[in-house]
mmCIF file of C-alpha atoms in Angstrom:
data_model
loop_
_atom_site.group_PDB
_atom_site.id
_atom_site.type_symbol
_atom_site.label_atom_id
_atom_site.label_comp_id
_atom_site.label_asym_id
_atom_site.label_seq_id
_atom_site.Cartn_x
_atom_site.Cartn_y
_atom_site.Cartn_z
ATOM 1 C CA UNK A 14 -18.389 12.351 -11.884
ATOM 2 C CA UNK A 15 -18.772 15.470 -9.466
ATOM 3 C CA UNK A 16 -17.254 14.681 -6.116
ATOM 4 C CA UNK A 17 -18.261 18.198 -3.655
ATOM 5 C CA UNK A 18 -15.779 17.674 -0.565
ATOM 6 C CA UNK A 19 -12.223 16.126 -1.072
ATOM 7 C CA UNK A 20 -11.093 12.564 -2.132
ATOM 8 C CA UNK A 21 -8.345 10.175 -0.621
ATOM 9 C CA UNK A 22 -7.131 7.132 -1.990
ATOM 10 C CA UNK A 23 -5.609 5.537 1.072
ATOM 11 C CA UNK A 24 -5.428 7.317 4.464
ATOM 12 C CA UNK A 25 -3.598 4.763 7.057
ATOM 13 C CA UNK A 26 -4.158 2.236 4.411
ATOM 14 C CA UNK A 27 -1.817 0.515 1.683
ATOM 15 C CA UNK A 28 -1.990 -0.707 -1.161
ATOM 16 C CA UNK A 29 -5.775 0.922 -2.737
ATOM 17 C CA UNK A 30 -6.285 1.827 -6.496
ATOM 18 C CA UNK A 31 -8.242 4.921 -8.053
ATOM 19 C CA UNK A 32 -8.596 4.311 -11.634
ATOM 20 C CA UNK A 33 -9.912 7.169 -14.043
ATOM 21 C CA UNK A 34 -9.820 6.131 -17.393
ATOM 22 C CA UNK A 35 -11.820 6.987 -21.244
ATOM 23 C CA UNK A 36 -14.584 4.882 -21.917
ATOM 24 C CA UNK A 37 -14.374 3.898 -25.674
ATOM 25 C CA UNK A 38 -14.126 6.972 -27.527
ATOM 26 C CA UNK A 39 -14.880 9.570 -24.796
ATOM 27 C CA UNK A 40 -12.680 10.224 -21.808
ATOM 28 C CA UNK A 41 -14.344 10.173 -18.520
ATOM 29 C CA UNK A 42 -14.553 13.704 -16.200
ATOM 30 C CA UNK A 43 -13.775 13.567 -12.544
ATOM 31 C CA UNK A 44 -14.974 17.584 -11.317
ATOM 32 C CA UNK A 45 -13.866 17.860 -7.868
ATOM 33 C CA UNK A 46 -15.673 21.198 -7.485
ATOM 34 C CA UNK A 47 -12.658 22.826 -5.782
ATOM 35 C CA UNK A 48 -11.672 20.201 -3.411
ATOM 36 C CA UNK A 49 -8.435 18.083 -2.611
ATOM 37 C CA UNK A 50 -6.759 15.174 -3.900
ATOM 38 C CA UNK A 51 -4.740 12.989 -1.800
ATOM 39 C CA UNK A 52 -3.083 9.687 -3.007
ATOM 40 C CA UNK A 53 -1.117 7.570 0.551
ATOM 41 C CA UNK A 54 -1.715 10.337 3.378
ATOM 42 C CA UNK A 55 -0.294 8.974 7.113
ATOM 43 C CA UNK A 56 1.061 5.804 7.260
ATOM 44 C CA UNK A 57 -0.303 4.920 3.905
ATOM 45 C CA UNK A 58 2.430 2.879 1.580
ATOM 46 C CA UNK A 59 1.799 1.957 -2.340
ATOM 47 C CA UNK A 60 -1.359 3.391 -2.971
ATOM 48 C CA UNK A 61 -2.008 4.795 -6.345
ATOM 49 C CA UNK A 62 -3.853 6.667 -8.869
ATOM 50 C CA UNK A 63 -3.275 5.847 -12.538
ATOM 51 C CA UNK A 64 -5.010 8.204 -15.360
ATOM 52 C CA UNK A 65 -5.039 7.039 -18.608
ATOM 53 C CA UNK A 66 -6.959 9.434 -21.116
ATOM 54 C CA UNK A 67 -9.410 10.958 -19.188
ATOM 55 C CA UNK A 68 -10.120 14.650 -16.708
ATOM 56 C CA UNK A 69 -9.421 15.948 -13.727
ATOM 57 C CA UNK A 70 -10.674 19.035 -13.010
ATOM 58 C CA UNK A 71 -11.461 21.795 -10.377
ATOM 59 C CA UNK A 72 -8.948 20.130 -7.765
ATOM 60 C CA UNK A 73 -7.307 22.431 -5.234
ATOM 61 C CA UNK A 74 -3.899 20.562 -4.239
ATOM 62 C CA UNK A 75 -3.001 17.610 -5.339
ATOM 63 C CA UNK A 76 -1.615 15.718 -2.292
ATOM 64 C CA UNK A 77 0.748 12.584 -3.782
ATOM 65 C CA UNK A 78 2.439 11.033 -0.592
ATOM 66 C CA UNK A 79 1.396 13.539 2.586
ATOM 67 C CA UNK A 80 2.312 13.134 5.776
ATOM 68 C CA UNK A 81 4.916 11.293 8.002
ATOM 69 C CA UNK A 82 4.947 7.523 7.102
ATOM 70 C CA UNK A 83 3.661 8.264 3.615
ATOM 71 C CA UNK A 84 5.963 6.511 0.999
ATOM 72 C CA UNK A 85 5.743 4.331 -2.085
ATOM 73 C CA UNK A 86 2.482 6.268 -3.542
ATOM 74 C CA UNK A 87 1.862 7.139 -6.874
ATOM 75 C CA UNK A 88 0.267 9.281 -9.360
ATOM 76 C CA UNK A 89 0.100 8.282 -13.362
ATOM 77 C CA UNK A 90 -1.280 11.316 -16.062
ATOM 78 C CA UNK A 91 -0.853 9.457 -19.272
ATOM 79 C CA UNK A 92 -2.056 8.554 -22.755
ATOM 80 C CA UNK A 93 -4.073 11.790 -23.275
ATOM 81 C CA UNK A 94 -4.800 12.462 -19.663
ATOM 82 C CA UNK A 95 -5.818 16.356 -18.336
ATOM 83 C CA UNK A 96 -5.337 17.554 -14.747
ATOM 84 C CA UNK A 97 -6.186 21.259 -13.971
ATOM 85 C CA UNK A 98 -5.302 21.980 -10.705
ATOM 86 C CA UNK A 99 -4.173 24.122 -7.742
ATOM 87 C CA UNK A 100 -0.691 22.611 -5.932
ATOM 88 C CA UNK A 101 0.865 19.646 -6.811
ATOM 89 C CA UNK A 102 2.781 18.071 -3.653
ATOM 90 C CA UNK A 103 4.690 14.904 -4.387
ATOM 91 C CA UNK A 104 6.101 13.736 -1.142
ATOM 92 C CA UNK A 105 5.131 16.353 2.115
ATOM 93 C CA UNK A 106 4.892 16.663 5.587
ATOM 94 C CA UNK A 107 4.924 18.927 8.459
ATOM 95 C CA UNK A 108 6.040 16.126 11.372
ATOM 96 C CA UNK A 109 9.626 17.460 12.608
ATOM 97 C CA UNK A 110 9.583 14.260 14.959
ATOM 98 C CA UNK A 111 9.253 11.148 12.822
ATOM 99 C CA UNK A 112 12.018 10.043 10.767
ATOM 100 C CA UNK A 113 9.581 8.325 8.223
ATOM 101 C CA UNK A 114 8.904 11.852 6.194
ATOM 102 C CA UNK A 115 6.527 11.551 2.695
ATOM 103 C CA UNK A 116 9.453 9.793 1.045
ATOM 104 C CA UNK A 117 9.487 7.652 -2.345
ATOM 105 C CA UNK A 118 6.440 8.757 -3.782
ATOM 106 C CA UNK A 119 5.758 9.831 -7.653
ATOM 107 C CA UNK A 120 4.356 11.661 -9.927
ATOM 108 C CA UNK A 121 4.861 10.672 -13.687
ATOM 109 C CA UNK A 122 3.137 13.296 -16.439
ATOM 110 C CA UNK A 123 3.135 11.439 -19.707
ATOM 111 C CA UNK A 124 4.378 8.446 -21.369
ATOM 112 C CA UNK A 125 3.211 6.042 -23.677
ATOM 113 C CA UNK A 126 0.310 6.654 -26.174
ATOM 114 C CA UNK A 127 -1.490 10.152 -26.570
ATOM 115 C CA UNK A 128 0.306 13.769 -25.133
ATOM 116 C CA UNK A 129 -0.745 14.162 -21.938
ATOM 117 C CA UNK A 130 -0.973 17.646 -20.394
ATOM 118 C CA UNK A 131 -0.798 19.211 -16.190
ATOM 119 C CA UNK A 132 -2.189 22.771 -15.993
ATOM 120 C CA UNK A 133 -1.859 24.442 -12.244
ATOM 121 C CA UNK A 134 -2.547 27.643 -11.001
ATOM 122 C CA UNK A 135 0.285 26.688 -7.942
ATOM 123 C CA UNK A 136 3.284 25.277 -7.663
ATOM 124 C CA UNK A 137 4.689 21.967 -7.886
ATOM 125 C CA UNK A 138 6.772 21.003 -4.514
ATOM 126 C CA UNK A 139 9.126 17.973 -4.762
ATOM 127 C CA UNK A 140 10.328 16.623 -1.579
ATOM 128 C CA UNK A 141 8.707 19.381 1.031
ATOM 129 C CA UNK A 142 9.456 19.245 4.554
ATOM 130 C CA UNK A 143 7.675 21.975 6.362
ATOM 131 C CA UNK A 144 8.816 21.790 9.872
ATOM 132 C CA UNK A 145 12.656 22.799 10.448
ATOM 133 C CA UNK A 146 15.349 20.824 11.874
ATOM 134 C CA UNK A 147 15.576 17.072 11.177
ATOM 135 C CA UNK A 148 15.749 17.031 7.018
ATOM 136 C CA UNK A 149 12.786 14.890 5.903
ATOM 137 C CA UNK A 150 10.406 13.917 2.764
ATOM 138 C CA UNK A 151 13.600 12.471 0.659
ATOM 139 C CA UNK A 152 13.336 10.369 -2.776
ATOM 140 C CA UNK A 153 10.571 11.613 -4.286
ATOM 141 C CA UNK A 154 10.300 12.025 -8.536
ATOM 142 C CA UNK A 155 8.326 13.847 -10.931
ATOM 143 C CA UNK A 156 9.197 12.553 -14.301
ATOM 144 C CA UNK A 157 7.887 14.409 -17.731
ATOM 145 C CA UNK A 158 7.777 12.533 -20.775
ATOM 146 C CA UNK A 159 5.608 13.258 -24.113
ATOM 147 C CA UNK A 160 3.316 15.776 -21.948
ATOM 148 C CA UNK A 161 2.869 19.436 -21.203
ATOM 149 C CA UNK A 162 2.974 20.753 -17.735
ATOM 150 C CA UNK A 163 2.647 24.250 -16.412
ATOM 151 C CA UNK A 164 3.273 25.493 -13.358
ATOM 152 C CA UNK A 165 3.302 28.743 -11.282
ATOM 153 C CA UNK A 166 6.627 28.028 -10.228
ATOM 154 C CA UNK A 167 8.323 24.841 -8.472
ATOM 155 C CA UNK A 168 10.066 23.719 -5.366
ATOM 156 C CA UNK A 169 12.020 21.102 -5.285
ATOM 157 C CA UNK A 170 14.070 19.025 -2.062
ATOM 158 C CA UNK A 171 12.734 22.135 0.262
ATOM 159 C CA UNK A 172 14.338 20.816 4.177
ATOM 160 C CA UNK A 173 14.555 17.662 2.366
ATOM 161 C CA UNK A 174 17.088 15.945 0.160
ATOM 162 C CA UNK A 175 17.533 13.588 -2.734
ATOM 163 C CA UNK A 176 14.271 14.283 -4.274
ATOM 164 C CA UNK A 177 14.453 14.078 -8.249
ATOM 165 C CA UNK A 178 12.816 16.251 -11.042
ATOM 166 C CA UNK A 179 13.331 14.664 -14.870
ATOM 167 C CA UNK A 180 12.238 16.329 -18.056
ATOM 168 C CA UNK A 181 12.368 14.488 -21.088
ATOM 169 C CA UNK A 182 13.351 15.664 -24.750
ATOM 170 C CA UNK A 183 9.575 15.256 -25.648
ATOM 171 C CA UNK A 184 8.213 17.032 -23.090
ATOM 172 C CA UNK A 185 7.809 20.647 -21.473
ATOM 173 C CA UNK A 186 7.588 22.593 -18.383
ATOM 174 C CA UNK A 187 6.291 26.325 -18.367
ATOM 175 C CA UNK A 188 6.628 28.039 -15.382
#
């Protein structure tokens, strides 16, 4: 699948599924030709985007829980799953205002079956709040288990508190 301008699952809207997932012996290939990713952006709660053994590739930022009012959404790389990206932003926003910051979401690389594996060219924020003053974007996790990820580097709780990274004995992050 080649997808030329950006995909959201759920903007202003709860509770949507993406599924990307291998097809009998081949994994399927989602090319997003540069573009952006968003999973629950606004007032979107519990969307998510499980990947079990298949591609994603070409994909600018990665967008998991954007924007104030954005909480409970997920991302899911496992059982052989590849993501090549840009950014990786679990839980952001830019609203000083609204107390309801990106908070809760998740990213989990890994898990059951097959090693999974993350490659970005950016770096992976964890609980970014871009506007100053009132702390915001709080309890969000990445969790790595039986998966490589790389990174360019990594922010984690940045204005923002109680946000969780987790690396497991069977997994590891290069940065």
């Amino acid at each position: 699948l080649f997808t030329a301008a950006g995909v959201t699952i759920g903007n202003n809207v709860s509770g949507n599924t993406g599924l990307v997932t291998r097809a009998g012996a081949v994994g399927g290939v989602w090319d997003l030709l540069g573009g952006n990713l968003a999973v629950g952006t606004n007032t979107a709660v519990g969307n998510s985007l499980p990947l079990s053994g298949a591609t994603i590739t070409h994909v600018n930022n990665i967008d998991i829980g954007a924007a104030a009012g954005a909480s409970g959404n997920s991302v899911t790389i496992g059982n052989g799953a590849t993501v090549i990206s840009g950014n990786i932003l679990v839980g952001s926003d830019t609203d000083d205002y609204d107390p309801a910051h990106g908070n809760g979401n998740v990213l989990n690389v890994g898990g059951l079956g097959a090693a999974s594996t993350v490659s970005n060219a950016g770096t992976v924020l964890v609980g970014n709040h871009y506007a100053g003053g009132n702390l915001g974007s709080s309890g969000n996790r990445l969790t790595v288990s039986n998966a490589s990820l790389w990174s360019a580097g990594a922010s984690i709780g940045r204005n923002s508190q109680t946000n969780t990274v987790t690396v497991l004995a069977d997994a590891t992050w290069n940065m």
